[in-house]
Amino acid sequence: MNKQTFLVEIGTEELPQKILHNLSKNFCNHLVSEIKKLKIMHGNVEIFATSRRLAIKIFKLHEYQLDQNIKKIGPYFSSIFDLNKKIPKPAEIWAFKNKIDILKTKFLERNNGYSLIYYQKIKGKLTKILLPEIIKKTLEKISAPYSMKWHMDITPFVRPIRTITVLLDNELINMKLFNIQSNRYINGHRFLGKNKLFLNHANEYPSILYKNNQIIADFNERKEKIKKDIKSTARKLGGIIKFNSALLNEINSLVESPNIYYGSFDKKFLIIPQEILIYIMEVKQKCFPIYDINHNLLKSFIFVANIKSKSSTIIVADYEKILYSHFSDILFFITQDMKINFADRLLKLKQIIFQKDLGNMYDKTKRIKKLSIWIANTLNIDDKLIKRTALLSKCDLVTQLVNEHPDLQGIVGMYYALNNGEKKEIAIALKEQYLPRFSNDILPSNIIGSILSIAEKIDVITGIMILGKISKGNSDPFGLRRAGLGLLKIIVHNRFHIDLNNLVEKSIECYNQLQQTKKEIIIDFLLKRLLSWYKDKKYNSNVIKSILIFRPTKPMNFDAKVKAITLFYNSKQINALLDLNKRIINVFSKINKNVVLPDKINVKYLVEHDEIKLFQVINQINNIIDHLIEQNNYESLLNETMSLIKPVNNFFKNVKINVTNKKLYKNRLLILKNIKEIFLKIADFSFLKNSEL
């Protein structure tokens, strides 16, 4: 069978740099999936992505899809012919509905009866005929934020499409999509070489782009070249690079033909705190700072441009001029801000609204102070430094530097606090109160910062939810999901014994409100974050749900349960407990709902050896269960429950439960109820199934 090279390139306007890599993988996954569905065999797949194109190249794509052997079986009937010596009516109806010629069917013997069976071989279609629909379906399935319709009659896409090129070897596949007719022309570089390039053959891609325009179409290849060239340039300048992966990916997504340049700034600016200089260079100017071997900033920087200029001095001078302007402003702001003692800014927070109907930032500071003190007292931690930290927590919001660069809040607070003689642990906590800022971010490094961060996050969540502004769908304008997840991570990481029920209650109280309904809504919201977080950590969703069914409000307790159950679940040790739980549930499902059981097991009615033995084991577990739960030692508790397996099995085997003596009957039911209650203190085992192990 003939095998061909297949190429599809979608030329677009500039694609969003933050999603380019995922967009290209999404494109490839859906395309390969559609090809696989149609049973078209192929070889290796290559992905290409730049700011102006998404492309897939597939080698050894078969000329035809595979032939399909179809087997259809009709309804069952007891004899081949009915009383009129005809094929039974149900078989005729089946054949008619499926457009099958009965003469081409055979009889299949089935359970003392028959069915008609039909075999059909469907010859595979030409691949090139199927490709337009494959590409159309692929583009329809690509999901990306901010997609929109660029023409009235087409599917939304992330950016306007300008060219579509589809080749099988040297053959152009004719198709029209997004109001664009496919052709052999692909976009070159906007400023280098030819603007349009003509493709004769799929195998010319992507080399034709590099040959004519120095465009590196492969995302990873381009990224590695940028890294290599930046490292090399840094060495020449006597320094090293600490790559910011987010910045590297962003730069890689912005340029098609990467060219490395370097510049420098006045040494006087090195008195500015290093984190602020890095922020300006990386975030504002997309530059790579250079460090010495001790990780101190040098006065040089590297940047990547999408063109190779004959007048590189002009490009470098422009960058240096912009950085000089930024750094000069920073120095000015710092000089002005230092004229006011940092702590004296507290009352100025009254000028900044936190949220309409929720007061100002001074009100928020007072709430954070109350919450922080409450958390510290709950954890038996001295609150002296925490009080001071909470009072200073928002003071940098009224500085000129943060007013100009809001992203620097916390960082500015740390340096200004140190400058005013505050303790180092207080200053660090001021910086780290906003951690974690995203899913894989670091957590606060000290206890004060951790407590302040919890207080900050629960205050935001409570306030916004009191206003009824709950996150819906993918929308999270107030960052509540991020705040909730961060709060839980800090509690679990630090092994803080904090009850969410009490924390939320205290937070609502700080708003001078007592709203039970809001409290339940907030706790439900946090429990959903727990579910999401532990699913992301690849814990079995049924294990998680078996615990969440009880609405656990102690994250440390929840974490310990999940880990212990998972350990037993994965090792299959828990299977026997699940079987016991199922047998006990079955017993209670059959008893009269009006049966009232006594409060305690009566030893007088323990007459059989196996029920006495089981009662003793239950007592042993009940004597230590509260202590183990208090220590969050669910692994030991599960080990203890394993001791129930043999006596319970003997109990079911040798002791009759449903006896005529009602006192014996109820006593035995109560024994089983006690076991069920032990299980429920760990989880609801009915969520767990042996078959999943």
Steps between C-alpha positions, in 0.01 A plus 500: 500500500627846409612711800520877482620800699210709623532866595242744630594856591253755635637853454355750746534844645719512813397221737490563878849422628383357832297222341695432178672181616183344642306614194740316268484181707121528507497536121722193456311280748162569339634453145667168581186391686279572197740309273502207740118494515490454124755217520766671290846364579799733525858541622670770707332833574676838523349815654590857404389821668601863471320824571348491149447132422390159627615203293501120512712271283417129490729249331395180324130584496324213323329579171183317607331446833489138616225275368232434761336165568149566632302234688134557587289254700122510485238422769463155654225261377422142601476342153635583156153530345163602641174308444475642146850370422634854481785675677357628833361854486750651755787383277340662192449829686865493619625440145280779360612753762867419439458493119620141486414252225371192686641277227848615604454403865577173678341319792674512836408240764441664841370336822263251337397759246630707212590848380586637162861608464632731231861549397609797294841616386520876448792605286705786642459841340777710352668692781518824301120503471467479878761763591286817458240372746774380739657847506163671539406282799844551653476878491146488639624302800794723591410680819674821599410799717363805323406310183251689286334495159691688234238434231126464538476138390795325657622344823671723757880503496758672715627732223404581139630241252680638194632194314427127482748264335429127478738276304530127443852473360481744207119495465300795630183392683223729388282630782339820628483581868450822696418656164861425393588287196793264551810575292874439485605837644610526863595811694867585520648749747339842525833679455755245378518350150184411312162576652341204315666164435385244240491133606546237229517201734410423862859391565623855434345599834641638729844536335360748245417737787853493640668514160311811387414680826708345780170390659528206741151350492557227762404639844746289700787541253453877506488500880823299527676736258390802705625337822831398346565843346404685820731280711783554252449878501486509882832313521659754266380773734652321800172391655239227528127476424221382731223422255148603589311219321183708455698784341695260279178341370345842446800628302513177300133549410556860390788448256535288186860588420675551835799732514689573821608848608646634821523836670586658833372756747663749736666334799332751734170317454638190674411663834135427414385171662588214268145360482369834374768523230422144391127578489556799270736308271301176478139615525506848351775467238519122438876501563720236661706634795862384530650391834849442636598163650365616839160569340532876530370709211748637250427821311450309174188344352404289197194526279364313198376671184306363204734660248870515428576868466789654310489777760499297821630801693168678439292209637728464803498876563118502495485222762761672716310828477172336611668320791675821606162674509341219704787480749516878539129504587552218750780690673286813515203312649720331761656835597158659541352202685787487748411849622204349689544236770350175374276444804367856477323407176242288684228765525546592132347160418161659573535671161499168310174308451537124544169415336174689479289422810801334671677809625851628436845347531533631856187300591650200326825541696308495829320180392828336399648593838205340686513188283879467529486527879218243513697257278815547710308435823335193345846365416647603840746737332614829657310777322725799577681509163184393320310805629773729369519323164123516451495875568775559241362248248335751264709813565692468173174546307522875569857537373580664166695195386210256547257753357709499180577124507221312688668163434774604744269507803650291777852527355499876557352445846788269592776743396335806651439313827866395516606856426289617796660249736226236517604144584608282209227238557236775490640640175512156334140434607390828338644380171367143526143579611382472137655156444414275327410718201441213255457122509866394523629803688703474820335537843592750775830403662424599860213460745413870510472518121291182495254632759477839327440330164217286643339809655533697175346223290208411725417872534478540122293183456261593782455860389431423136261218591313718748431722199371192316767517229573130463732373225310325220629280217856586401458857619682597820539881485585537870745207508290318761591150378869585510458650848309196628753255361791703638343516844455121509853433376648718774294327772597150382866584428552650846290230668284769658214356705242752380130424471354673192168521678651719772719696257206594276284582802770735634545662158126568466500638854779744400258643244255553788265246348368164614369330188467123539402455135809689381713289732374178341552642150861595581576160654348323197719719278814401694406130494471520121853641493614200707338263251661678204844519664519133599368387161778706341741316729373178336319360802207274414184711478293235682747499789463879521121485480482228767640759742342819365153349543533592871596864418832484690605846616848411625736492198774320695253229597383470139858478369590225745189300409560526124862386532423211735204368298696535175786296647262217593293544185795468263645201685158326487513448878172682531307249287405284796371804692292605200346153487416517872348844459285375212374203703409725793316745271308208349391384847365843592329541163279202583394587855178675589553877509296520821744283696649711781843388620625554856774756571760250619589138438378293794759240603222287655376420151837395365455122506693367202879468505544691171285795602689528829830495314376765253377721785846487659670610176248785458575614855875494435454726195257734677751545784762648265296642213457853638871526582600387149254744339631784716850419371371469140652153504257335260758253375516342846121520530458312172748240622292461816179458299665218309485303825120493456512290183542154651259540798233663280523218245471247782206695640315485166589134459414370847254745657142529385389864507127479432399292803159494669643642821468874423756603763764273348398617152532871583825444689653331196380776270657748738833317473488547122393862541806560720726365226326718243557806722871417528522489120310829465752675726751433222289527183186378329639176356194458278666748258790257450474198275728197480474496122685831478811367669 
